[in-house]
Short mmCIF file of C-alpha atoms and ligand atoms in Angstrom, two decimals:
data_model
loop_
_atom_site.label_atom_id
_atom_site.label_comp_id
_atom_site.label_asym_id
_atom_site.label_seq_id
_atom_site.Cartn_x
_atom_site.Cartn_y
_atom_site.Cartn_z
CA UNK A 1 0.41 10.82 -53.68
CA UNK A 2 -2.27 9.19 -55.19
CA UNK A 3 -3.87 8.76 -58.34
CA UNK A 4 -7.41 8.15 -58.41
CA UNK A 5 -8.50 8.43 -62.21
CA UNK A 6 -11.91 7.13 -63.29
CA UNK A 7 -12.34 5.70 -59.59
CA UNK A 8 -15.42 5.49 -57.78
CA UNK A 9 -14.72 9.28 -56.71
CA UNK A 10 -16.10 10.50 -60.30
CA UNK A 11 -19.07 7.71 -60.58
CA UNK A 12 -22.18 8.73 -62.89
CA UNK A 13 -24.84 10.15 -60.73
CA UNK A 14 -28.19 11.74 -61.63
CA UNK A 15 -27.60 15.18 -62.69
CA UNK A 16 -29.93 17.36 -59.86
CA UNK A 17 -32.56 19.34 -61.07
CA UNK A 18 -32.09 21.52 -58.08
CA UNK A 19 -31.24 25.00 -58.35
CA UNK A 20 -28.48 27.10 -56.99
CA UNK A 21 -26.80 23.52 -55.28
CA UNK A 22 -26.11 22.15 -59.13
CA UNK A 23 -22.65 21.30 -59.09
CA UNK A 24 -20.30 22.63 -61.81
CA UNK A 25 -19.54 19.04 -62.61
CA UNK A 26 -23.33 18.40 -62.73
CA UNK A 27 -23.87 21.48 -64.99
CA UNK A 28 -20.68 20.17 -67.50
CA UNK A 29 -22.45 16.83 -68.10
CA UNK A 30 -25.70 18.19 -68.52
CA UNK A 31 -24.38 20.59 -71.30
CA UNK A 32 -22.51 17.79 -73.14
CA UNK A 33 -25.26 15.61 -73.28
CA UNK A 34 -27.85 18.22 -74.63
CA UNK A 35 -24.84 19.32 -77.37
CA UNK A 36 -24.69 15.55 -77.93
CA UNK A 37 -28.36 15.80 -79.04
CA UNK A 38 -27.83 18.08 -81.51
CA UNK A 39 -24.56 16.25 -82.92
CA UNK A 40 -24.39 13.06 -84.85
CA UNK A 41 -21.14 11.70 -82.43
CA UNK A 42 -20.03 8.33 -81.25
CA UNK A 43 -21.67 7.73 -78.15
CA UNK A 44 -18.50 6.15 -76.99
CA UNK A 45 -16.59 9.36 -76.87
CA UNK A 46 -19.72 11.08 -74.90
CA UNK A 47 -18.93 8.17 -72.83
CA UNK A 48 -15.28 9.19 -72.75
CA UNK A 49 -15.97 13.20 -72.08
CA UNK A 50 -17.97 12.64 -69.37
CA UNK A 51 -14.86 11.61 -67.02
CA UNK A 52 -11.36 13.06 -66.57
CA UNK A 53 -8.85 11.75 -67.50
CA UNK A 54 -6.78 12.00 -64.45
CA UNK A 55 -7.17 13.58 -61.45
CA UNK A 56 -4.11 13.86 -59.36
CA UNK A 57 -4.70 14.07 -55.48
CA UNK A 58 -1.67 15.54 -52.88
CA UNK A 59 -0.99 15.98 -49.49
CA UNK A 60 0.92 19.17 -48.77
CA UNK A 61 2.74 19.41 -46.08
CA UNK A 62 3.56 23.34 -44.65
CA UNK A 63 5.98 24.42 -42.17
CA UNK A 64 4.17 27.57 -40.07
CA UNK A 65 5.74 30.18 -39.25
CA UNK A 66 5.10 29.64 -35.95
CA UNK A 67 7.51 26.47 -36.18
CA UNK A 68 4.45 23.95 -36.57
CA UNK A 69 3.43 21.57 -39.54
CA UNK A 70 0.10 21.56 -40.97
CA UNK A 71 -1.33 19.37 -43.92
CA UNK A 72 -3.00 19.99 -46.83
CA UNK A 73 -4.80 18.23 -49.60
CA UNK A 74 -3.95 19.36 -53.24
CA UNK A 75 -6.03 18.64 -56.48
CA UNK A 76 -5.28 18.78 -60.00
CA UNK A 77 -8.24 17.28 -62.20
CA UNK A 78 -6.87 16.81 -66.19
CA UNK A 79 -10.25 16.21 -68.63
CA UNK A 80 -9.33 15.94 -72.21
CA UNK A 81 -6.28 16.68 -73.63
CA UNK A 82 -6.93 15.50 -77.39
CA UNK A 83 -6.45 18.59 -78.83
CA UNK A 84 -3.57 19.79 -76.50
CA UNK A 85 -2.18 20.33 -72.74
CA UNK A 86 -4.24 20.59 -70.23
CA UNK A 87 -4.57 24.03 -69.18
CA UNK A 88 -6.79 25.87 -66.30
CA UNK A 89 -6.72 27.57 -62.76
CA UNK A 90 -4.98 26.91 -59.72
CA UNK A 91 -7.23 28.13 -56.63
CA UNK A 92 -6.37 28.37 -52.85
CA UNK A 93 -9.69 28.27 -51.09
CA UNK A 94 -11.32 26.43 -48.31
CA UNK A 95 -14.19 25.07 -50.45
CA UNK A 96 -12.37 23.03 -53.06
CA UNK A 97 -13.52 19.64 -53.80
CA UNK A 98 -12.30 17.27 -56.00
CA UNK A 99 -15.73 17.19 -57.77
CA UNK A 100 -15.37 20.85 -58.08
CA UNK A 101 -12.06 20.62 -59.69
CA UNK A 102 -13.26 18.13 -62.33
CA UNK A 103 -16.49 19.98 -63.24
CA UNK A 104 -14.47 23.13 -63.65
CA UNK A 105 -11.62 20.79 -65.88
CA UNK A 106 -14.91 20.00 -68.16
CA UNK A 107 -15.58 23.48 -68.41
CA UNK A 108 -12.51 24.87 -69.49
CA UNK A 109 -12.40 21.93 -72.16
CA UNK A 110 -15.14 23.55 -73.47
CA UNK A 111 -13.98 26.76 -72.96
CA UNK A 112 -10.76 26.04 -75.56
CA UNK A 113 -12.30 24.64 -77.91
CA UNK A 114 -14.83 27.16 -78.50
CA UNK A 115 -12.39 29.33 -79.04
CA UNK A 116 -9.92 26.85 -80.76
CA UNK A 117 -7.14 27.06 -78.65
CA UNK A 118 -5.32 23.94 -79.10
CA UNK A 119 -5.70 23.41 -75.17
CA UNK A 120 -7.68 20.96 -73.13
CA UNK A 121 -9.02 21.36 -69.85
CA UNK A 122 -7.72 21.58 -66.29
CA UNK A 123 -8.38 22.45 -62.53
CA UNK A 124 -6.80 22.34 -59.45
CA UNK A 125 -6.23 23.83 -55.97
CA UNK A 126 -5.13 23.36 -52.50
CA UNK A 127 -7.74 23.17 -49.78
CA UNK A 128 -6.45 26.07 -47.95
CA UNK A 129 -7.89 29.48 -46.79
CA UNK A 130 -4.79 32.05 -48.13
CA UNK A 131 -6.18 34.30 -46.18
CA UNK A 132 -5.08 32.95 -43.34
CA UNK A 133 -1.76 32.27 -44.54
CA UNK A 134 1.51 34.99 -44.42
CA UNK A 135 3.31 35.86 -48.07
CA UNK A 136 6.09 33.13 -46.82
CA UNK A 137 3.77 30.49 -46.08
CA UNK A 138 1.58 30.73 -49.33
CA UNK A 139 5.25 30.68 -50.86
CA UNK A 140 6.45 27.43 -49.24
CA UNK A 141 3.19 25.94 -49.98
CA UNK A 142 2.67 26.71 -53.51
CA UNK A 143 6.66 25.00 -53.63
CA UNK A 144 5.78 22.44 -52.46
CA UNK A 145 2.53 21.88 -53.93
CA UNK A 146 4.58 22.65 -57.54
CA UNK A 147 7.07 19.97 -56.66
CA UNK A 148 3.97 17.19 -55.81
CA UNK A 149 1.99 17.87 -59.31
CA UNK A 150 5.66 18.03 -61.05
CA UNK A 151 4.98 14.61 -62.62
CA UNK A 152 1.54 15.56 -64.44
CA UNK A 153 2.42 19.10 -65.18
CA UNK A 154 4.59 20.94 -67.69
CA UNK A 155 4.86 23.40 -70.68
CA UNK A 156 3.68 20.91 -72.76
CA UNK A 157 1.77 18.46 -70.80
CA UNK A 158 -0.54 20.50 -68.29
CA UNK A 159 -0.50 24.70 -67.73
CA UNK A 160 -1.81 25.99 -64.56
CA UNK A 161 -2.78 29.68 -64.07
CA UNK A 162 -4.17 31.88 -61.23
CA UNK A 163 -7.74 31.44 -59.58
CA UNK A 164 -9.55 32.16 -56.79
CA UNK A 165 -6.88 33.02 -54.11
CA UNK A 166 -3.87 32.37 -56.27
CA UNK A 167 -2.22 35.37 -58.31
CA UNK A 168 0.53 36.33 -60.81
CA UNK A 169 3.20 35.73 -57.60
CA UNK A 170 1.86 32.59 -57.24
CA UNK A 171 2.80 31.84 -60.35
CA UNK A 172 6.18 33.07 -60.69
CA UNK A 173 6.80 30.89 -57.22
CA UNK A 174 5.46 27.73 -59.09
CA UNK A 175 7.38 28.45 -62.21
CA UNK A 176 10.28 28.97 -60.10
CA UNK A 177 10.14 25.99 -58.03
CA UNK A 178 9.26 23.74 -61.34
CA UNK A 179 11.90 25.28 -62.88
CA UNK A 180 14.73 25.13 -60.24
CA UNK A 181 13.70 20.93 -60.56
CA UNK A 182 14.02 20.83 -64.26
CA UNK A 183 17.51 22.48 -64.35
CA UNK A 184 16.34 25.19 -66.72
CA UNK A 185 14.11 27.62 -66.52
CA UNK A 186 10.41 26.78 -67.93
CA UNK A 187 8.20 30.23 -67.89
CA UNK A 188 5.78 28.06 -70.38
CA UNK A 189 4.68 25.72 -67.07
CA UNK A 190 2.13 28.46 -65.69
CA UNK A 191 0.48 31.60 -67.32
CA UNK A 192 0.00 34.78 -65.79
CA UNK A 193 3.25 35.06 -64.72
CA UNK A 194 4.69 38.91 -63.92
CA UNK A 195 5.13 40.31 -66.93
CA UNK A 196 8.63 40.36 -66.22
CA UNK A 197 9.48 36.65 -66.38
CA UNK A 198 7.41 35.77 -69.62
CA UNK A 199 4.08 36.56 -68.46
CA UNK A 200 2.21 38.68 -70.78
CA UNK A 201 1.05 42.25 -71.16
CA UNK A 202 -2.93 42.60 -71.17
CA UNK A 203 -4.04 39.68 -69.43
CA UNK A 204 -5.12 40.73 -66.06
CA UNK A 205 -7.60 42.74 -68.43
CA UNK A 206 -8.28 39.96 -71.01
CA UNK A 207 -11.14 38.39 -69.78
CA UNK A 208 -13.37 41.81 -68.96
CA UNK A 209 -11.97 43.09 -72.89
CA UNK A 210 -13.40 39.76 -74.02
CA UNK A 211 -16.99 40.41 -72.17
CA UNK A 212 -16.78 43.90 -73.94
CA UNK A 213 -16.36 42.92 -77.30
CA UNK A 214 -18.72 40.11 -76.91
CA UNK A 215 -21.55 42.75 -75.74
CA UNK A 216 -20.09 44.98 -78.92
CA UNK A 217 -21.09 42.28 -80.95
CA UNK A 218 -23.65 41.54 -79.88
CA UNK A 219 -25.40 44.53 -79.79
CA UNK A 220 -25.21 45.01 -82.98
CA UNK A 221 -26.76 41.54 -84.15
CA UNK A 222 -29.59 42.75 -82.19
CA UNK A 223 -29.47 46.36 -84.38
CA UNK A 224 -29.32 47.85 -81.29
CA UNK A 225 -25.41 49.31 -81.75
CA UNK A 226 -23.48 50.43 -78.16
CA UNK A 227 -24.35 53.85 -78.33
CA UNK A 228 -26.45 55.09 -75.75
CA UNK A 229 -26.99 51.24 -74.68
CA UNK A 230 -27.54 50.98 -71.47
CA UNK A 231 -25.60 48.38 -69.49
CA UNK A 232 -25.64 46.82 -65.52
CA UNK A 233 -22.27 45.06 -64.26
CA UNK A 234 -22.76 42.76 -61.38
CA UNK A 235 -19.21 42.64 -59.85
CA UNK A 236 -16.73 45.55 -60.26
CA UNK A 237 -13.94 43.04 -59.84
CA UNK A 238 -11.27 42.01 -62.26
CA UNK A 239 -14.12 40.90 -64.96
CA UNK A 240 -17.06 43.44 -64.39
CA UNK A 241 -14.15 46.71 -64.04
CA UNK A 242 -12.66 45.98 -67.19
CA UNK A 243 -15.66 45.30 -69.36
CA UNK A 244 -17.18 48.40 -67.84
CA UNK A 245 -14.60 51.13 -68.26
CA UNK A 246 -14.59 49.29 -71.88
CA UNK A 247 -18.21 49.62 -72.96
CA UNK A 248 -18.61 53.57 -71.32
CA UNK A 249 -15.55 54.14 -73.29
CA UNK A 250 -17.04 52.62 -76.56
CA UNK A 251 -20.06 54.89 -76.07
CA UNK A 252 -22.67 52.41 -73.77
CA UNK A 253 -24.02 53.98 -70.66
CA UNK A 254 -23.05 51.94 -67.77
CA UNK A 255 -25.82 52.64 -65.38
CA UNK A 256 -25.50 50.28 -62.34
CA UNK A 257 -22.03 48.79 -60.95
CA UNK A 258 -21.96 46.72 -58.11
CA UNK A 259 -19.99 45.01 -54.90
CA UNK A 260 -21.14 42.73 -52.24
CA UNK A 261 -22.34 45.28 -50.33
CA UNK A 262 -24.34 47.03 -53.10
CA UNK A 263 -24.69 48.62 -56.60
CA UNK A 264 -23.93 51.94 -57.18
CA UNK A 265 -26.98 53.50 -59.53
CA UNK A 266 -27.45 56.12 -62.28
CA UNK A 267 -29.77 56.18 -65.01
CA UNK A 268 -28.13 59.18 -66.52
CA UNK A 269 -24.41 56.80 -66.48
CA UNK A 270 -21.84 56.20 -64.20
CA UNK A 271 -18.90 57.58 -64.98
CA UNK A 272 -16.81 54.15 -64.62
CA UNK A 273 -13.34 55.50 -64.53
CA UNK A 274 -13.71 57.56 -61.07
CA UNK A 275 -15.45 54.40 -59.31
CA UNK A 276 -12.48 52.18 -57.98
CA UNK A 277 -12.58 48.79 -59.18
CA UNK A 278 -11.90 45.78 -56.26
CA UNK A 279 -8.48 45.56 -56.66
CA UNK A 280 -7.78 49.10 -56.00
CA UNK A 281 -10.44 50.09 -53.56
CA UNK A 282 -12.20 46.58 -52.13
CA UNK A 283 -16.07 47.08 -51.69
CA UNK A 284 -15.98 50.43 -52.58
CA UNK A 285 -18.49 50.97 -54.83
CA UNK A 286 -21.76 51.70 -53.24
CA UNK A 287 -19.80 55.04 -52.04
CA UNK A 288 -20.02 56.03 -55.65
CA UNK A 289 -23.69 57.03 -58.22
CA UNK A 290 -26.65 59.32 -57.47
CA UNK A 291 -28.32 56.30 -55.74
CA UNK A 292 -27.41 53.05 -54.25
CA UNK A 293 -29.41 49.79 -54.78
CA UNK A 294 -29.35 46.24 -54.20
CA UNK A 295 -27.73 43.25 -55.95
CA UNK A 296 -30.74 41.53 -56.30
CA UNK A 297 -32.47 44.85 -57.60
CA UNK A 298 -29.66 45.51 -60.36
CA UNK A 299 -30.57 41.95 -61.72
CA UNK A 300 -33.69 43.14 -62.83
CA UNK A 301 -32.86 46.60 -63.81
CA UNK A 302 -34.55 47.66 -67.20
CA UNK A 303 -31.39 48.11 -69.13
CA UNK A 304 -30.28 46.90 -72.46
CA UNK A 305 -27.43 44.68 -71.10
CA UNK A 306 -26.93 42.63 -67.85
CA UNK A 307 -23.63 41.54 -67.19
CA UNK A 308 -23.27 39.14 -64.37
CA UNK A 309 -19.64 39.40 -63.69
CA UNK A 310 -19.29 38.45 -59.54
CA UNK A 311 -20.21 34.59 -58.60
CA UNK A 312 -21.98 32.11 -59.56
CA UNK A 313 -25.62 31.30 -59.44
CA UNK A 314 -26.59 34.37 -59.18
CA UNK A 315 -29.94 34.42 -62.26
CA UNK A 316 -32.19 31.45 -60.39
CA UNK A 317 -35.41 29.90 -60.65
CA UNK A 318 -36.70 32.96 -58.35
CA UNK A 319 -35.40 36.16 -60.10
CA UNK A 320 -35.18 34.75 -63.97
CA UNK A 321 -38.94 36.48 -64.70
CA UNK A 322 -38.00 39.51 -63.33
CA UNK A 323 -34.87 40.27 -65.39
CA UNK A 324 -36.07 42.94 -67.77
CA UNK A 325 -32.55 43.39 -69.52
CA UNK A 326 -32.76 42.36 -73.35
CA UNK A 327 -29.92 40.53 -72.92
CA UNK A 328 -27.48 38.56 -70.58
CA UNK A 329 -23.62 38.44 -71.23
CA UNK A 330 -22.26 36.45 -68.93
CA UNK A 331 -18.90 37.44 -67.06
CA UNK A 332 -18.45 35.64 -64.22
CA UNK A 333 -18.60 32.00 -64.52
CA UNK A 334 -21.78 30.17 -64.54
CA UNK A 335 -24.01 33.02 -63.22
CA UNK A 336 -27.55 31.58 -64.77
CA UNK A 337 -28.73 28.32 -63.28
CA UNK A 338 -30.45 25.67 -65.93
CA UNK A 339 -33.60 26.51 -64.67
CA UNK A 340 -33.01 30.50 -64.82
CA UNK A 341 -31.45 29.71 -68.20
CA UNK A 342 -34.84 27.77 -69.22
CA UNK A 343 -37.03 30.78 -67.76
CA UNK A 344 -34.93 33.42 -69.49
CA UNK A 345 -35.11 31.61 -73.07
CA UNK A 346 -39.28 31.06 -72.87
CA UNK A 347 -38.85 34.96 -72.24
CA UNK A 348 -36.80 35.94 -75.38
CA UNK A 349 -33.80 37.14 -73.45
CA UNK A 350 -30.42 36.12 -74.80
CA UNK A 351 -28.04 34.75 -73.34
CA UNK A 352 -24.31 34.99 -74.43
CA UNK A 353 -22.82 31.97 -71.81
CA UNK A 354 -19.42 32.46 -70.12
CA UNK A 355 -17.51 29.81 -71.74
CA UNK A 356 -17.43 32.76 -75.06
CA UNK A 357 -17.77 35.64 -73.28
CA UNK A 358 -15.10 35.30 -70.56
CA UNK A 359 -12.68 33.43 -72.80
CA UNK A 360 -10.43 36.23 -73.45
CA UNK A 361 -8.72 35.18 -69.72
CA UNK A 362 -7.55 31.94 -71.32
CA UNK A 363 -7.14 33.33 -74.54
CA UNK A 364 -4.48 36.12 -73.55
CA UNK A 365 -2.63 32.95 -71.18
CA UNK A 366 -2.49 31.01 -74.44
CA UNK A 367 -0.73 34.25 -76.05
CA UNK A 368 1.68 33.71 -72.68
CA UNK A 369 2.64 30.90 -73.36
CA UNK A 370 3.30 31.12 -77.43
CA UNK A 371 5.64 34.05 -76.39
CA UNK A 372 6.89 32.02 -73.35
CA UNK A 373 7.88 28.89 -75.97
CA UNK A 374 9.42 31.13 -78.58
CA UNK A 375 11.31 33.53 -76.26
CA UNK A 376 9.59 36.40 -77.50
CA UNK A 377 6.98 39.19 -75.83
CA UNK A 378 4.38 40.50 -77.73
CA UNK A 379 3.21 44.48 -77.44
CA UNK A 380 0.20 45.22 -75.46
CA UNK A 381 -1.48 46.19 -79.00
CA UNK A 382 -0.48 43.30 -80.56
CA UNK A 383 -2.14 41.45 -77.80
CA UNK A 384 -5.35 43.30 -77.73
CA UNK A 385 -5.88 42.83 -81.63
CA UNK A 386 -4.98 39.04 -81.84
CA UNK A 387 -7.55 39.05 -78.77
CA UNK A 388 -10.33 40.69 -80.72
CA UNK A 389 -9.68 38.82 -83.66
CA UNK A 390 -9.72 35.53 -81.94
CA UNK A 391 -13.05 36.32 -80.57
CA UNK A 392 -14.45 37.76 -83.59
CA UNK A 393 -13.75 34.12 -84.86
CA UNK A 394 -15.64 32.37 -82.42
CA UNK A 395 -18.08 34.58 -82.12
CA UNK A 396 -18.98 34.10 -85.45
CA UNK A 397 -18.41 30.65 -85.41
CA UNK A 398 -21.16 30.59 -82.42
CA UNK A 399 -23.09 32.83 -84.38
CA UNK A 400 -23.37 30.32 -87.03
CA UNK A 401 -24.95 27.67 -85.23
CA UNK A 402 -27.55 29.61 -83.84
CA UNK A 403 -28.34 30.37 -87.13
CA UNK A 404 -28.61 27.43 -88.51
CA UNK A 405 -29.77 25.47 -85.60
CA UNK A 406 -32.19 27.97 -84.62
CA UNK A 407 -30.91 27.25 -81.26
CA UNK A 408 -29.32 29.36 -78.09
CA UNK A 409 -26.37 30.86 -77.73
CA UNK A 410 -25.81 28.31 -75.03
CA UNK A 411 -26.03 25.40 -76.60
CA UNK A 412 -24.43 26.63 -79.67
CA UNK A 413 -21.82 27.20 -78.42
CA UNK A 414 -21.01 24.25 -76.89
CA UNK A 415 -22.12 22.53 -79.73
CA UNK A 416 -18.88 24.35 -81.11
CA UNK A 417 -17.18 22.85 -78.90
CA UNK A 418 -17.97 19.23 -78.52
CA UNK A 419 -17.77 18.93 -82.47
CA UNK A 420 -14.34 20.41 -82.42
CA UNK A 421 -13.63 17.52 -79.49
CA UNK A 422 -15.37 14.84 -80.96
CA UNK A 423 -13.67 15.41 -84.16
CA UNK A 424 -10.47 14.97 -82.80
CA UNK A 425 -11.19 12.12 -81.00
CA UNK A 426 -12.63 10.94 -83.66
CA UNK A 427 -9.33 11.66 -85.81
CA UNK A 428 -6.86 10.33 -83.31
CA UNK A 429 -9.16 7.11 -82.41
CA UNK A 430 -9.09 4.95 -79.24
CA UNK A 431 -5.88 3.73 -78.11
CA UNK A 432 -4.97 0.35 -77.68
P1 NAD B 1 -12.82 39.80 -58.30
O1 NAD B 1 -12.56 39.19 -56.98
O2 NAD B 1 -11.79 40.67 -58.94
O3 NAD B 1 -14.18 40.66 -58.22
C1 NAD B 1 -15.40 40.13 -57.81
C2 NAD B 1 -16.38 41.28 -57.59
O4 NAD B 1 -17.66 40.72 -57.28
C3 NAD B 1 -16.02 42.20 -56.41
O5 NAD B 1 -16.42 43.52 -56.74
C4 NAD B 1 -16.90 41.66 -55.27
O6 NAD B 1 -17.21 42.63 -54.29
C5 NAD B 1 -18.14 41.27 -56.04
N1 NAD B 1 -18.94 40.25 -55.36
C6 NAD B 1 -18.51 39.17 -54.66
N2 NAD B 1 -19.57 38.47 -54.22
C7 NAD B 1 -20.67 39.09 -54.66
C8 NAD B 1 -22.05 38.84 -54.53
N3 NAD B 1 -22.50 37.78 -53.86
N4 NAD B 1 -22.92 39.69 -55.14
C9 NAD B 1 -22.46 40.75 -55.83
N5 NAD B 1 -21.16 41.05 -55.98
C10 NAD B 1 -20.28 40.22 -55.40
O7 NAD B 1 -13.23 38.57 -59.25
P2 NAD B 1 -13.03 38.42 -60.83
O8 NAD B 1 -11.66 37.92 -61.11
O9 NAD B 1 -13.53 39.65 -61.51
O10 NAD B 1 -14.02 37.20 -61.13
C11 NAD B 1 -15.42 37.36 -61.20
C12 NAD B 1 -16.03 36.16 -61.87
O11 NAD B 1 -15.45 36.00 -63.19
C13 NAD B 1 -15.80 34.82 -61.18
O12 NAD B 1 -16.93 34.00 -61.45
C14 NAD B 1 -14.59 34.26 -61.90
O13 NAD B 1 -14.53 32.85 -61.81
C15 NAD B 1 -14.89 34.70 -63.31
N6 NAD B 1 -13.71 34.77 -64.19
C16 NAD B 1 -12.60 35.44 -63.82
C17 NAD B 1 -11.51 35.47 -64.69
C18 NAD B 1 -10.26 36.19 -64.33
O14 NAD B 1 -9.22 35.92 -64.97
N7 NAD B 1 -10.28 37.14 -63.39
C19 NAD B 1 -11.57 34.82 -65.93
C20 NAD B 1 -12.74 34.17 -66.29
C21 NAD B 1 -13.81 34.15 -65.40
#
């Protein structure tokens, strides 16, 4: 086990300009230094933000099915906890990094505080395709990968959830194995737990009702109101599904929905209810609308709304002039490169970034894990209004600064952020 914090793994580099390859720890410093311009802070604690605070590397050891032992290297990158634990996902895929896992930590400090959760932000993973794993090998891993980051997490020291690969089972098998260590048991250790041992109700949907009543919003800053708006989802998954069914059922017309294979396409509206969403049909959708398009061609549908809600990097250099929505709500996470983001803003399209729009995911797990400390479950429609209401708060705290700043929605709202951070810092001061 070793503990490489502020070593030469996480030394300054020059952001890239380049497109699609910018890192996510390249995009987090490059959106804390241009909130920094806006913000009269200490440059010591930009210094500060722009490392983790710990990242904890692991070597997990599995025994196969088949008998044999295999070895695998474990991450968990911890940012800034001034204003709380550290709290973030937990993702089983071939293609983490440890630079991955410490952008993504920066991130989802940014994502708390914008919405004021009084969280900082985390990351971690295994390197590890689950796929290629059975259901009791993915369970002795993530045991034994619980009982390596014991140390550095906890309900009060560092929250893990599920990510890319990892799910509520995942969780109750970390809580479990964390808990068995402790002597008693700890549901507050992970979020999105079963609902059944303290996870809670409404936040598998969270994060898709959060895109919703972001575009709600913001719809109707731009007078434009949700009926009759018309609205593309990139990604029928967990995100794009849920803000979907939302916004056709709030009166939008949802005219493109998409998969990796395809979008399904109707200018008249999909109905979004009959079109199975990924996790009940997988790559379903093009089977579904009067017509089917491309991904690529759905980008730069004429619609109302665009909501990127798949992967990553998906508005670039190359397709930002042809997007002919009025506005971008970002679902997925980090969907418009700096450059598309540039391009888009010299063309008068808003866009509403993920760290607001998306939030409700962390949001709901903070909910979790109030009702996992205090031994006591919350309705679903207690959940979904303290959801809307917490998002109606930082929308309008976002709101504010691009009012006042005469800035984007971008950089307000990480402005938001980082002056929420930087005040605490600030408050707490440098210790020794
Ligand atoms: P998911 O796996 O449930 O669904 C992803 C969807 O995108 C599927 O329909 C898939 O077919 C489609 N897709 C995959 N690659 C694509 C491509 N190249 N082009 C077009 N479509 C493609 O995933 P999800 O949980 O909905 O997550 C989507 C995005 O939202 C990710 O960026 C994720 O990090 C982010 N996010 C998820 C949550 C959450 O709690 N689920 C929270 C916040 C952010």
């Amino acid at each position: 086990m070793a503990n490489t914090a502020n070593s030469g793994t996480t030394t300054e580099r020059d952001e890239s300009n380049d497109d699609v390859s910018e890192s996510a720890l390249d995009t987090a410093r490059r959106q804390l230094n241009r909130a920094a311009t806006h913000l009269d802070i200490d440059p010591n604690i930009i210094k500060r933000l722009r490392h983790p605070a710990r990242v904890q590397r692991v070597t997990v050891p599995l025994k196969r099915d088949d008998g044999s032992v295999e070895v695998f290297t474990g991450y968990r990158a911890q940012h800034d906890d001034v204003r709380g634990p550290y709290k973030g996902g937990m993702r089983y895929h071939p293609g983490v990094t440890e630079e991955e896992c410490i952008g993504l930590s920066m991130w989802m400090t940014w994502k708390c505080a914008v919405m004021d959760i009084p969280f900082g932000g985390a990351k971690g993973g295994v390197v590890v395709n689950s796929k290629q794993l059975s259901s009791a090998e993915t369970e002795r891993l993530t045991r034994r990968f619980a009982q390596e980051l014991r140390e550095v997490v906890g309900p009060t020291t560092d929250i893990p959830a599920p990510d890319m690969g990892t799910d509520s089972q995942t969780m109750a098998w970390f809580m479990d194995a964390y808990s068995m260590q402790e002597g008693e048991t700890q549901p507050g250790v992970v979020t999105g737990k079963p609902p059944v041992i303290g996870g809670s109700f409404g936040r598998e949907e969270a994060p898709g009702r959060s895109v919703a009543l972001i575009v709600r919003e913001a719809c109707e800053y731009y007078e434009y109101g949700l009926d009759g708006t018309t609205v593309a989802v990139q990604g029928f998954g967990s995100v794009g599904a849920n803000a979907a069914r939302l916004l056709d059922e709030w009166g939008a017309t949802v005219v493109a929905v998409s998969d990796v294979n395809g979008a399904a396409y109707n200018p008249d509206g999909i109905d979004t209810e009959t079109v199975p969403s990924h996790e009940e049909e997988p790559e379903a959708v093009t089977q579904y609308g009067d017509e089917t398009i491309g991904n690529e061609e759905l980008l730069t549908l004429d619609v109302d709304v665009l909501i990127p809600a798949a992967v990553g990097n998906v508005l670039t250099q190359m397709n930002a002039d042809d997007v002919q929505a009025n506005l971008v709500v970002e679902g997925a996470n980090g969907p418009t490169t700096s450059m598309a983001d540039t391009i888009l803003e010299e063309n008068g399209i808003p866009v509403i970034p993920d760290i607001l729009a998306n939030a409700g995911g962390v949001t709901v797990s903070y909910f979790e894990w109030l009702q996992d400390i205090n031994r006591r479950q919350w309705s679903l429609s207690r959940v979904n209004d303290e959801l809307e209401s917490e998002m109606l708060g930082a929308w309008n705290d976002v709101r504010a600064e691009v009012e006042d700043r005469d800035t984007t929605w971008r950089d307000a709202a990480y402005i938001v952020a980082l002056s929420r951070i930087a005040d605490a810092h600030e408050a707490r001061g440098l210790w020794p």
